[in-house]
mmCIF file of C-alpha atoms and ligand atoms in Angstrom:
data_model
loop_
_atom_site.group_PDB
_atom_site.id
_atom_site.type_symbol
_atom_site.label_atom_id
_atom_site.label_comp_id
_atom_site.label_asym_id
_atom_site.label_seq_id
_atom_site.Cartn_x
_atom_site.Cartn_y
_atom_site.Cartn_z
ATOM 1 C CA MET A 216 66.662 87.402 73.849
ATOM 2 C CA SER A 217 67.369 85.327 70.801
ATOM 3 C CA PRO A 218 70.873 84.287 69.820
ATOM 4 C CA SER A 219 72.626 85.769 66.800
ATOM 5 C CA PRO A 220 73.068 83.484 63.774
ATOM 6 C CA ASN A 221 76.378 82.149 65.107
ATOM 7 C CA GLY A 222 74.813 81.501 68.505
ATOM 8 C CA ARG A 223 76.786 84.169 70.319
ATOM 9 C CA THR A 224 75.639 87.494 71.601
ATOM 10 C CA VAL A 225 76.525 91.105 72.236
ATOM 11 C CA GLY A 226 76.924 92.144 75.884
ATOM 12 C CA PHE A 227 75.910 95.577 77.124
ATOM 13 C CA VAL A 228 77.529 96.054 80.519
ATOM 14 C CA TRP A 229 75.050 97.953 82.608
ATOM 15 C CA SER A 230 74.262 98.929 86.177
ATOM 16 C CA PRO A 231 71.973 101.648 87.563
ATOM 17 C CA GLU A 232 74.910 102.331 89.918
ATOM 18 C CA PHE A 233 76.762 103.938 86.980
ATOM 19 C CA GLU A 234 74.970 107.176 87.819
ATOM 20 C CA ARG A 235 76.458 107.232 91.305
ATOM 21 C CA PHE A 236 79.291 109.569 90.326
ATOM 22 C CA ASP A 237 79.128 113.236 91.144
ATOM 23 C CA TYR A 238 81.595 115.652 89.600
ATOM 24 C CA GLY A 239 79.273 118.553 90.455
ATOM 25 C CA ARG A 240 76.469 120.270 88.570
ATOM 26 C CA ARG A 241 78.675 122.366 86.315
ATOM 27 C CA HIS A 242 80.971 119.493 85.252
ATOM 28 C CA PRO A 243 80.760 118.376 81.583
ATOM 29 C CA LEU A 244 80.390 114.733 82.673
ATOM 30 C CA ARG A 245 76.800 115.154 83.837
ATOM 31 C CA VAL A 246 74.888 112.881 86.112
ATOM 32 C CA GLY A 247 72.075 111.393 84.045
ATOM 33 C CA ARG A 248 74.264 110.963 80.950
ATOM 34 C CA PHE A 249 74.460 107.185 81.153
ATOM 35 C CA GLN A 250 70.773 106.723 81.951
ATOM 36 C CA MET A 251 69.790 109.022 79.053
ATOM 37 C CA ALA A 252 71.960 107.076 76.643
ATOM 38 C CA PHE A 253 70.605 103.786 77.998
ATOM 39 C CA ASP A 254 67.021 105.023 77.528
ATOM 40 C CA LEU A 255 67.783 106.180 73.984
ATOM 41 C CA VAL A 256 69.252 102.868 72.822
ATOM 42 C CA ASN A 257 66.574 100.938 74.686
ATOM 43 C CA GLU A 258 63.757 102.941 73.075
ATOM 44 C CA ALA A 259 65.402 102.461 69.679
ATOM 45 C CA GLY A 260 65.068 98.692 70.207
ATOM 46 C CA LEU A 261 68.843 98.181 70.244
ATOM 47 C CA LEU A 262 68.925 96.151 73.452
ATOM 48 C CA GLU A 263 66.814 93.392 71.902
ATOM 49 C CA GLY A 264 67.665 90.426 69.731
ATOM 50 C CA SER A 265 71.128 89.126 70.444
ATOM 51 C CA VAL A 266 71.902 91.692 73.161
ATOM 52 C CA ARG A 267 72.429 90.575 76.742
ATOM 53 C CA LEU A 268 72.659 92.972 79.691
ATOM 54 C CA ILE A 269 75.695 92.106 81.807
ATOM 55 C CA ASP A 270 76.217 93.007 85.474
ATOM 56 C CA PRO A 271 79.609 94.618 86.059
ATOM 57 C CA VAL A 272 81.936 93.041 88.613
ATOM 58 C CA PRO A 273 84.001 95.726 90.418
ATOM 59 C CA LEU A 274 87.714 95.821 89.631
ATOM 60 C CA SER A 275 89.658 93.615 92.045
ATOM 61 C CA ASP A 276 92.272 95.023 94.420
ATOM 62 C CA GLU A 277 94.818 92.660 92.820
ATOM 63 C CA MET A 278 94.325 94.243 89.412
ATOM 64 C CA LEU A 279 94.187 97.750 90.854
ATOM 65 C CA VAL A 280 97.682 97.453 92.349
ATOM 66 C CA ARG A 281 99.012 96.325 88.984
ATOM 67 C CA ILE A 282 97.754 99.395 87.136
ATOM 68 C CA HIS A 283 98.248 102.064 89.829
ATOM 69 C CA SER A 284 100.797 102.915 92.483
ATOM 70 C CA GLU A 285 99.962 102.282 96.131
ATOM 71 C CA GLU A 286 100.327 105.970 96.853
ATOM 72 C CA TYR A 287 97.798 106.984 94.202
ATOM 73 C CA ILE A 288 95.336 104.294 95.325
ATOM 74 C CA LYS A 289 95.680 105.566 98.892
ATOM 75 C CA GLN A 290 95.005 109.116 97.721
ATOM 76 C CA VAL A 291 91.794 108.067 95.908
ATOM 77 C CA LYS A 292 90.661 106.080 98.991
ATOM 78 C CA GLN A 293 91.184 109.138 101.187
ATOM 79 C CA ILE A 294 89.215 111.425 98.844
ATOM 80 C CA SER A 295 86.514 108.772 98.670
ATOM 81 C CA LEU A 296 86.078 108.645 102.445
ATOM 82 C CA THR A 297 85.701 112.375 102.962
ATOM 83 C CA GLY A 298 84.526 113.670 99.592
ATOM 84 C CA GLN A 299 87.229 116.322 99.936
ATOM 85 C CA GLY A 300 90.088 116.935 97.503
ATOM 86 C CA GLU A 301 90.462 116.269 93.791
ATOM 87 C CA ILE A 302 92.094 113.810 91.390
ATOM 88 C CA ASP A 303 93.148 116.752 89.229
ATOM 89 C CA ILE A 304 91.717 120.167 88.386
ATOM 90 C CA ASP A 305 89.216 118.631 85.921
ATOM 91 C CA THR A 306 88.338 115.670 88.108
ATOM 92 C CA PRO A 307 86.857 116.665 91.450
ATOM 93 C CA GLY A 308 86.566 114.158 94.257
ATOM 94 C CA PHE A 309 83.317 112.911 95.757
ATOM 95 C CA LYS A 310 82.296 110.472 98.465
ATOM 96 C CA GLY A 311 82.490 106.960 97.070
ATOM 97 C CA ILE A 312 84.772 107.839 94.129
ATOM 98 C CA TYR A 313 86.972 104.819 94.906
ATOM 99 C CA GLU A 314 84.103 102.350 94.674
ATOM 100 C CA TYR A 315 82.766 104.162 91.623
ATOM 101 C CA GLY A 316 86.162 103.837 89.930
ATOM 102 C CA GLN A 317 86.259 100.125 90.731
ATOM 103 C CA LEU A 318 82.755 99.572 89.340
ATOM 104 C CA SER A 319 83.116 101.565 86.125
ATOM 105 C CA CYS A 320 86.517 100.036 85.317
ATOM 106 C CA GLY A 321 85.397 96.601 86.437
ATOM 107 C CA ALA A 322 82.617 96.890 83.838
ATOM 108 C CA THR A 323 85.229 96.814 81.077
ATOM 109 C CA LEU A 324 86.989 93.798 82.568
ATOM 110 C CA THR A 325 83.698 91.971 82.962
ATOM 111 C CA GLY A 326 83.080 92.433 79.232
ATOM 112 C CA VAL A 327 86.629 91.396 78.353
ATOM 113 C CA ARG A 328 86.332 88.132 80.292
ATOM 114 C CA GLU A 329 82.952 87.287 78.731
ATOM 115 C CA VAL A 330 84.314 87.819 75.214
ATOM 116 C CA ALA A 331 87.679 86.128 75.855
ATOM 117 C CA SER A 332 85.880 83.040 77.167
ATOM 118 C CA GLY A 333 83.750 82.865 74.022
ATOM 119 C CA ARG A 334 80.436 83.411 75.819
ATOM 120 C CA LEU A 335 79.988 86.687 73.906
ATOM 121 C CA ASN A 336 81.192 87.960 70.541
ATOM 122 C CA HIS A 337 81.307 91.629 71.438
ATOM 123 C CA PHE A 338 80.697 93.817 74.436
ATOM 124 C CA LEU A 339 79.998 97.495 74.945
ATOM 125 C CA SER A 340 80.934 99.172 78.210
ATOM 126 C CA PRO A 341 79.244 102.598 78.261
ATOM 127 C CA THR A 342 81.333 103.832 81.196
ATOM 128 C CA GLY A 343 84.664 102.472 79.918
ATOM 129 C CA GLY A 344 87.648 104.145 78.303
ATOM 130 C CA PHE A 345 89.451 105.981 81.136
ATOM 131 C CA HIS A 346 92.491 106.456 78.950
ATOM 132 C CA HIS A 347 94.002 109.493 80.711
ATOM 133 C CA ALA A 348 94.749 107.741 84.011
ATOM 134 C CA LYS A 349 98.443 106.872 84.498
ATOM 135 C CA TYR A 350 100.254 104.580 86.934
ATOM 136 C CA ASP A 351 100.666 107.218 89.617
ATOM 137 C CA SER A 352 97.967 109.766 88.768
ATOM 138 C CA GLY A 353 94.427 110.116 87.490
ATOM 139 C CA GLY A 354 92.988 113.086 85.633
ATOM 140 C CA GLY A 355 90.899 114.244 82.687
ATOM 141 C CA PHE A 356 87.744 112.737 84.320
ATOM 142 C CA CYS A 357 89.579 109.404 84.661
ATOM 143 C CA ILE A 358 90.105 107.624 87.969
ATOM 144 C CA PHE A 359 91.526 104.182 87.130
ATOM 145 C CA ASN A 360 92.743 103.107 83.679
ATOM 146 C CA ASP A 361 90.403 100.328 82.580
ATOM 147 C CA VAL A 362 92.067 100.070 79.160
ATOM 148 C CA ALA A 363 95.369 99.146 80.808
ATOM 149 C CA ALA A 364 93.584 96.697 83.117
ATOM 150 C CA ALA A 365 91.821 95.101 80.140
ATOM 151 C CA VAL A 366 95.109 94.667 78.264
ATOM 152 C CA LEU A 367 96.799 93.096 81.302
ATOM 153 C CA ALA A 368 93.874 90.723 81.820
ATOM 154 C CA LEU A 369 94.094 89.677 78.161
ATOM 155 C CA LYS A 370 97.838 89.150 78.406
ATOM 156 C CA ASP A 371 97.233 86.962 81.483
ATOM 157 C CA LEU A 372 94.913 84.873 79.316
ATOM 158 C CA GLY A 373 97.640 84.436 76.712
ATOM 159 C CA PHE A 374 96.628 86.998 74.098
ATOM 160 C CA GLU A 375 99.670 88.328 72.263
ATOM 161 C CA ARG A 376 98.433 90.923 69.786
ATOM 162 C CA ILE A 377 95.971 93.317 71.367
ATOM 163 C CA LEU A 378 94.838 96.323 69.361
ATOM 164 C CA VAL A 379 93.680 99.450 71.178
ATOM 165 C CA ALA A 380 91.902 101.565 68.556
ATOM 166 C CA ASP A 381 91.359 104.872 70.339
ATOM 167 C CA PHE A 382 89.274 107.376 68.357
ATOM 168 C CA ASP A 383 88.343 109.530 71.345
ATOM 169 C CA VAL A 384 89.054 113.140 70.384
ATOM 170 C CA HIS A 385 91.557 113.421 73.247
ATOM 171 C CA HIS A 386 94.825 111.545 73.081
ATOM 172 C CA GLY A 387 94.978 108.430 75.298
ATOM 173 C CA ASN A 388 98.083 109.681 77.093
ATOM 174 C CA GLY A 389 97.633 107.382 80.089
ATOM 175 C CA THR A 390 97.245 104.179 78.094
ATOM 176 C CA GLN A 391 100.265 105.077 75.954
ATOM 177 C CA THR A 392 102.562 105.164 79.005
ATOM 178 C CA TYR A 393 101.786 101.561 80.036
ATOM 179 C CA PHE A 394 102.646 99.879 76.744
ATOM 180 C CA TYR A 395 105.151 102.170 75.056
ATOM 181 C CA GLU A 396 107.786 99.423 74.741
ATOM 182 C CA ASP A 397 105.412 96.508 74.266
ATOM 183 C CA PRO A 398 104.789 95.019 70.796
ATOM 184 C CA ASP A 399 102.026 92.826 72.241
ATOM 185 C CA VAL A 400 99.896 95.964 72.244
ATOM 186 C CA MET A 401 99.331 98.185 69.222
ATOM 187 C CA ILE A 402 97.737 101.528 70.005
ATOM 188 C CA ILE A 403 96.248 103.587 67.199
ATOM 189 C CA SER A 404 95.052 106.970 68.426
ATOM 190 C CA PHE A 405 93.226 109.541 66.272
ATOM 191 C CA HIS A 406 92.804 112.818 68.129
ATOM 192 C CA GLU A 407 92.703 116.576 67.897
ATOM 193 C CA ASP A 408 96.007 118.456 67.573
ATOM 194 C CA PRO A 409 97.761 118.313 70.965
ATOM 195 C CA GLU A 410 98.974 121.856 70.540
ATOM 196 C CA TRP A 411 95.608 123.190 71.701
ATOM 197 C CA MET A 412 93.770 120.134 72.970
ATOM 198 C CA TYR A 413 93.983 118.360 76.334
ATOM 199 C CA PRO A 414 96.106 116.411 77.288
ATOM 200 C CA HIS A 415 98.645 118.130 74.989
ATOM 201 C CA ASP A 416 100.267 114.831 74.176
ATOM 202 C CA GLY A 417 100.083 112.311 71.343
ATOM 203 C CA HIS A 418 102.616 113.668 68.861
ATOM 204 C CA ILE A 419 103.208 111.864 65.587
ATOM 205 C CA GLY A 420 106.868 111.215 66.447
ATOM 206 C CA ASP A 421 105.914 109.272 69.603
ATOM 207 C CA ILE A 422 105.913 105.849 67.951
ATOM 208 C CA GLY A 423 106.945 103.612 70.854
ATOM 209 C CA ALA A 424 110.405 102.489 71.936
ATOM 210 C CA GLY A 425 112.558 99.384 72.140
ATOM 211 C CA LYS A 426 110.665 96.317 70.939
ATOM 212 C CA GLY A 427 107.511 98.447 70.893
ATOM 213 C CA ARG A 428 108.900 100.845 68.296
ATOM 214 C CA GLY A 429 106.277 101.437 65.614
ATOM 215 C CA TYR A 430 103.428 99.976 67.665
ATOM 216 C CA ASN A 431 102.275 103.333 69.063
ATOM 217 C CA ILE A 432 100.571 105.333 66.332
ATOM 218 C CA ASN A 433 99.415 108.904 66.820
ATOM 219 C CA MET A 434 97.478 110.740 64.119
ATOM 220 C CA HIS A 435 96.143 114.197 64.912
ATOM 221 C CA PHE A 436 93.781 116.578 63.180
ATOM 222 C CA PRO A 437 93.458 120.357 63.062
ATOM 223 C CA MET A 438 90.415 122.102 64.501
ATOM 224 C CA ASP A 439 87.255 121.879 62.328
ATOM 225 C CA SER A 440 88.248 118.649 60.583
ATOM 226 C CA CYS A 441 85.143 116.963 59.131
ATOM 227 C CA ASP A 442 84.233 113.517 57.842
ATOM 228 C CA SER A 443 86.080 113.695 54.528
ATOM 229 C CA VAL A 444 89.597 114.335 55.866
ATOM 230 C CA TYR A 445 88.981 111.952 58.758
ATOM 231 C CA ARG A 446 87.969 109.204 56.373
ATOM 232 C CA TYR A 447 90.986 109.900 54.166
ATOM 233 C CA ALA A 448 93.354 109.540 57.138
ATOM 234 C CA PHE A 449 91.563 106.403 58.292
ATOM 235 C CA ASP A 450 91.766 104.736 54.865
ATOM 236 C CA GLN A 451 95.411 105.690 54.404
ATOM 237 C CA LEU A 452 96.559 104.370 57.770
ATOM 238 C CA VAL A 453 94.298 101.990 59.625
ATOM 239 C CA PRO A 454 93.745 99.068 57.208
ATOM 240 C CA SER A 455 97.503 98.719 56.524
ATOM 241 C CA LEU A 456 98.253 98.700 60.249
ATOM 242 C CA VAL A 457 95.489 96.273 61.196
ATOM 243 C CA GLU A 458 96.282 93.869 58.350
ATOM 244 C CA PHE A 459 99.934 93.941 59.340
ATOM 245 C CA TYR A 460 99.166 93.327 63.015
ATOM 246 C CA GLN A 461 96.335 90.787 62.692
ATOM 247 C CA PRO A 462 95.067 91.482 66.217
ATOM 248 C CA GLU A 463 93.755 88.699 68.436
ATOM 249 C CA PHE A 464 91.514 91.081 70.377
ATOM 250 C CA ILE A 465 90.319 94.610 69.592
ATOM 251 C CA LEU A 466 89.506 97.232 72.221
ATOM 252 C CA PHE A 467 87.769 100.107 70.464
ATOM 253 C CA LEU A 468 87.069 103.645 71.741
ATOM 254 C CA PRO A 469 84.710 105.129 69.134
ATOM 255 C CA GLY A 470 85.294 108.855 69.658
ATOM 256 C CA PHE A 471 81.847 110.211 70.419
ATOM 257 C CA ASP A 472 83.467 113.480 71.519
ATOM 258 C CA ALA A 473 84.866 114.071 68.010
ATOM 259 C CA HIS A 474 81.236 114.772 66.996
ATOM 260 C CA TYR A 475 80.550 118.335 65.832
ATOM 261 C CA ASN A 476 78.044 118.941 68.637
ATOM 262 C CA ASP A 477 80.534 118.123 71.368
ATOM 263 C CA PRO A 478 81.191 121.133 73.602
ATOM 264 C CA LEU A 479 84.719 120.147 74.725
ATOM 265 C CA ALA A 480 86.493 119.672 71.389
ATOM 266 C CA HIS A 481 86.691 121.132 67.904
ATOM 267 C CA LEU A 482 86.482 118.280 65.415
ATOM 268 C CA LYS A 483 83.368 118.193 63.250
ATOM 269 C CA ILE A 484 82.609 114.593 62.419
ATOM 270 C CA THR A 485 79.116 113.071 62.223
ATOM 271 C CA THR A 486 77.724 109.673 63.154
ATOM 272 C CA ASN A 487 78.287 108.653 59.500
ATOM 273 C CA MET A 488 82.007 108.641 60.282
ATOM 274 C CA ILE A 489 81.460 106.908 63.622
ATOM 275 C CA ARG A 490 79.550 104.195 61.750
ATOM 276 C CA TYR A 491 82.298 103.898 59.143
ATOM 277 C CA VAL A 492 85.012 103.397 61.772
ATOM 278 C CA ALA A 493 82.856 101.054 63.878
ATOM 279 C CA GLN A 494 81.963 98.963 60.834
ATOM 280 C CA TYR A 495 85.629 98.583 59.959
ATOM 281 C CA MET A 496 86.557 97.566 63.521
ATOM 282 C CA HIS A 497 83.671 95.093 63.668
ATOM 283 C CA ASP A 498 84.659 93.536 60.320
ATOM 284 C CA ALA A 499 88.326 93.464 61.349
ATOM 285 C CA ALA A 500 87.390 91.658 64.573
ATOM 286 C CA HIS A 501 85.566 88.994 62.562
ATOM 287 C CA THR A 502 88.436 88.736 60.068
ATOM 288 C CA TRP A 503 91.383 88.597 62.467
ATOM 289 C CA SER A 504 90.147 88.173 66.028
ATOM 290 C CA GLU A 505 87.408 85.531 65.809
ATOM 291 C CA GLY A 506 84.956 88.354 66.490
ATOM 292 C CA ARG A 507 86.566 89.423 69.764
ATOM 293 C CA LEU A 508 85.718 93.125 70.032
ATOM 294 C CA GLY A 509 85.187 95.288 73.103
ATOM 295 C CA VAL A 510 83.811 98.809 72.805
ATOM 296 C CA LEU A 511 84.628 101.331 75.522
ATOM 297 C CA SER A 512 82.510 104.449 75.086
ATOM 298 C CA ALA A 513 85.024 106.994 76.431
ATOM 299 C CA GLY A 514 84.083 110.678 75.977
ATOM 300 C CA GLY A 515 80.987 112.348 74.542
ATOM 301 C CA TYR A 516 79.759 115.403 76.380
ATOM 302 C CA ASP A 517 76.735 116.348 74.318
ATOM 303 C CA ALA A 518 74.171 113.920 75.697
ATOM 304 C CA THR A 519 72.211 113.689 72.438
ATOM 305 C CA ALA A 520 75.248 113.124 70.227
ATOM 306 C CA PHE A 521 76.525 110.602 72.797
ATOM 307 C CA GLY A 522 73.247 108.688 72.506
ATOM 308 C CA TRP A 523 73.324 108.822 68.681
ATOM 309 C CA GLY A 524 76.889 107.533 68.720
ATOM 310 C CA LEU A 525 76.080 104.730 71.121
ATOM 311 C CA GLY A 526 73.044 103.736 69.031
ATOM 312 C CA THR A 527 75.146 103.774 65.869
ATOM 313 C CA VAL A 528 77.836 101.514 67.316
ATOM 314 C CA LEU A 529 75.298 99.124 68.861
ATOM 315 C CA SER A 530 73.537 98.860 65.525
ATOM 316 C CA VAL A 531 76.848 97.890 63.894
ATOM 317 C CA LEU A 532 77.530 95.235 66.556
ATOM 318 C CA THR A 533 74.039 93.750 66.461
ATOM 319 C CA GLY A 534 73.010 94.255 62.857
ATOM 320 C CA LEU A 535 69.828 95.960 64.131
ATOM 321 C CA LYS A 536 68.663 99.020 62.196
ATOM 322 C CA TYR A 537 69.235 102.474 63.672
ATOM 323 C CA SER A 538 69.410 105.874 61.986
ATOM 324 C CA PRO A 539 70.100 108.990 64.012
ATOM 325 C CA PRO A 540 68.708 112.265 62.610
ATOM 326 C CA LYS A 541 70.479 113.794 59.610
ATOM 327 C CA GLN A 542 73.424 115.859 60.724
ATOM 328 C CA THR A 543 74.876 118.973 59.182
ATOM 329 C CA PRO A 544 78.176 120.184 60.588
ATOM 330 C CA PRO A 545 78.705 123.954 60.399
ATOM 331 C CA PHE A 546 81.770 123.646 58.098
ATOM 332 C CA ASP A 547 83.200 121.623 55.263
ATOM 333 C CA ASP A 548 86.829 120.591 55.028
ATOM 334 C CA ASP A 549 88.695 123.450 53.348
ATOM 335 C CA GLU A 550 91.997 123.394 51.450
ATOM 336 C CA GLU A 551 94.015 124.360 54.504
ATOM 337 C CA THR A 552 92.552 121.475 56.507
ATOM 338 C CA TRP A 553 93.243 119.072 53.643
ATOM 339 C CA ASP A 554 96.857 120.269 53.379
ATOM 340 C CA ILE A 555 97.502 119.744 57.095
ATOM 341 C CA VAL A 556 95.821 116.344 57.215
ATOM 342 C CA ARG A 557 97.619 115.076 54.074
ATOM 343 C CA SER A 558 100.908 116.193 55.546
ATOM 344 C CA ASN A 559 100.179 114.615 58.955
ATOM 345 C CA VAL A 560 99.187 111.332 57.320
ATOM 346 C CA GLN A 561 102.453 111.304 55.365
ATOM 347 C CA ASP A 562 104.402 112.029 58.563
ATOM 348 C CA VAL A 563 102.690 109.125 60.345
ATOM 349 C CA LYS A 564 103.476 106.784 57.446
ATOM 350 C CA ASP A 565 107.107 107.932 57.334
ATOM 351 C CA ALA A 566 107.499 107.472 61.089
ATOM 352 C CA VAL A 567 105.707 104.165 61.550
ATOM 353 C CA PHE A 568 105.559 102.074 58.393
ATOM 354 C CA PRO A 569 109.349 101.562 57.989
ATOM 355 C CA ALA A 570 109.664 100.715 61.701
ATOM 356 C CA LEU A 571 107.091 97.945 61.220
ATOM 357 C CA GLY A 572 108.323 96.895 57.806
ATOM 358 C CA ILE A 573 105.107 97.920 56.031
ATOM 359 C CA SER A 574 105.849 99.010 52.467
HETATM 360 ZN ZN1 ZN B 655 87.742 112.477 75.142
HETATM 361 ZN ZN1 ZN B 656 79.734 90.699 64.960
#
């Protein structure tokens, strides 16, 4: 390991124990996914140079009771003991699910603490991003909400403007519920149209409430949206919001499941777009947040595309070269897609910009 030019490093939070989950053989979140992705980025030479492997510390019971109700925690413990029961219809239980939840969420907090203390510039938590879990329920493959835990830990440390940039193809409905009235947290979520996509939430009009009004931004895309409309929406919305907010810490979910090869969703972006978004977030972190950037992988259910995405983001964080194979989505953006996206972007601007005082 050699330090980066500024002497600080990129942390990759990793444990072989990450593969200890078991949602069953037919579940889209396959056992082997994390190891495959690890092998891919390792073979591509992306864990060298300024990268440091970090051991995750399991989430503490004290933090767990702040992000989830006692009843829900008890339910997960019970499922964990017997292996019987389920978190929700998409999230089957297994023996040890409680400890697994603590480890995979703790991984995110471990990264957050390393970056907040200045020991690292950036971290990547490949198991992080459980954005569907709510205070009293899990679901959508999510057990405990590590994004909420990370925000609370940062607030404890005195951070006042925390940006959650959630580009996972599914809306972060759980995370939104924790901070809906809180201007210390800005959430920007780009996702597929909730009308037909899980979790059927994340409407443009849901902009936050009370003091948090305007700080919850939802932009959604119609099926088959490709790089060009996605980039248009990004350019129209994100820089204005980030420059207005000047975040002190950025938590970034890159959206590997918006890739055109992903079997669970219907957006058609490539790793070129993932690189574009990641590059912006990385530059924004260095401009506004003294480099403080945490990446939580979130979804990505095509193992190869997940690996390409992870490699792409790591290459942005480290400056190391990485080029996934050339990708050709099956469609281009057509006029209808452009019309919907232009109109959605305008609706987001009309809903949010005046509330924040952005002209
Ligand atoms: Zn997702
Ligand atoms: Zn950097």
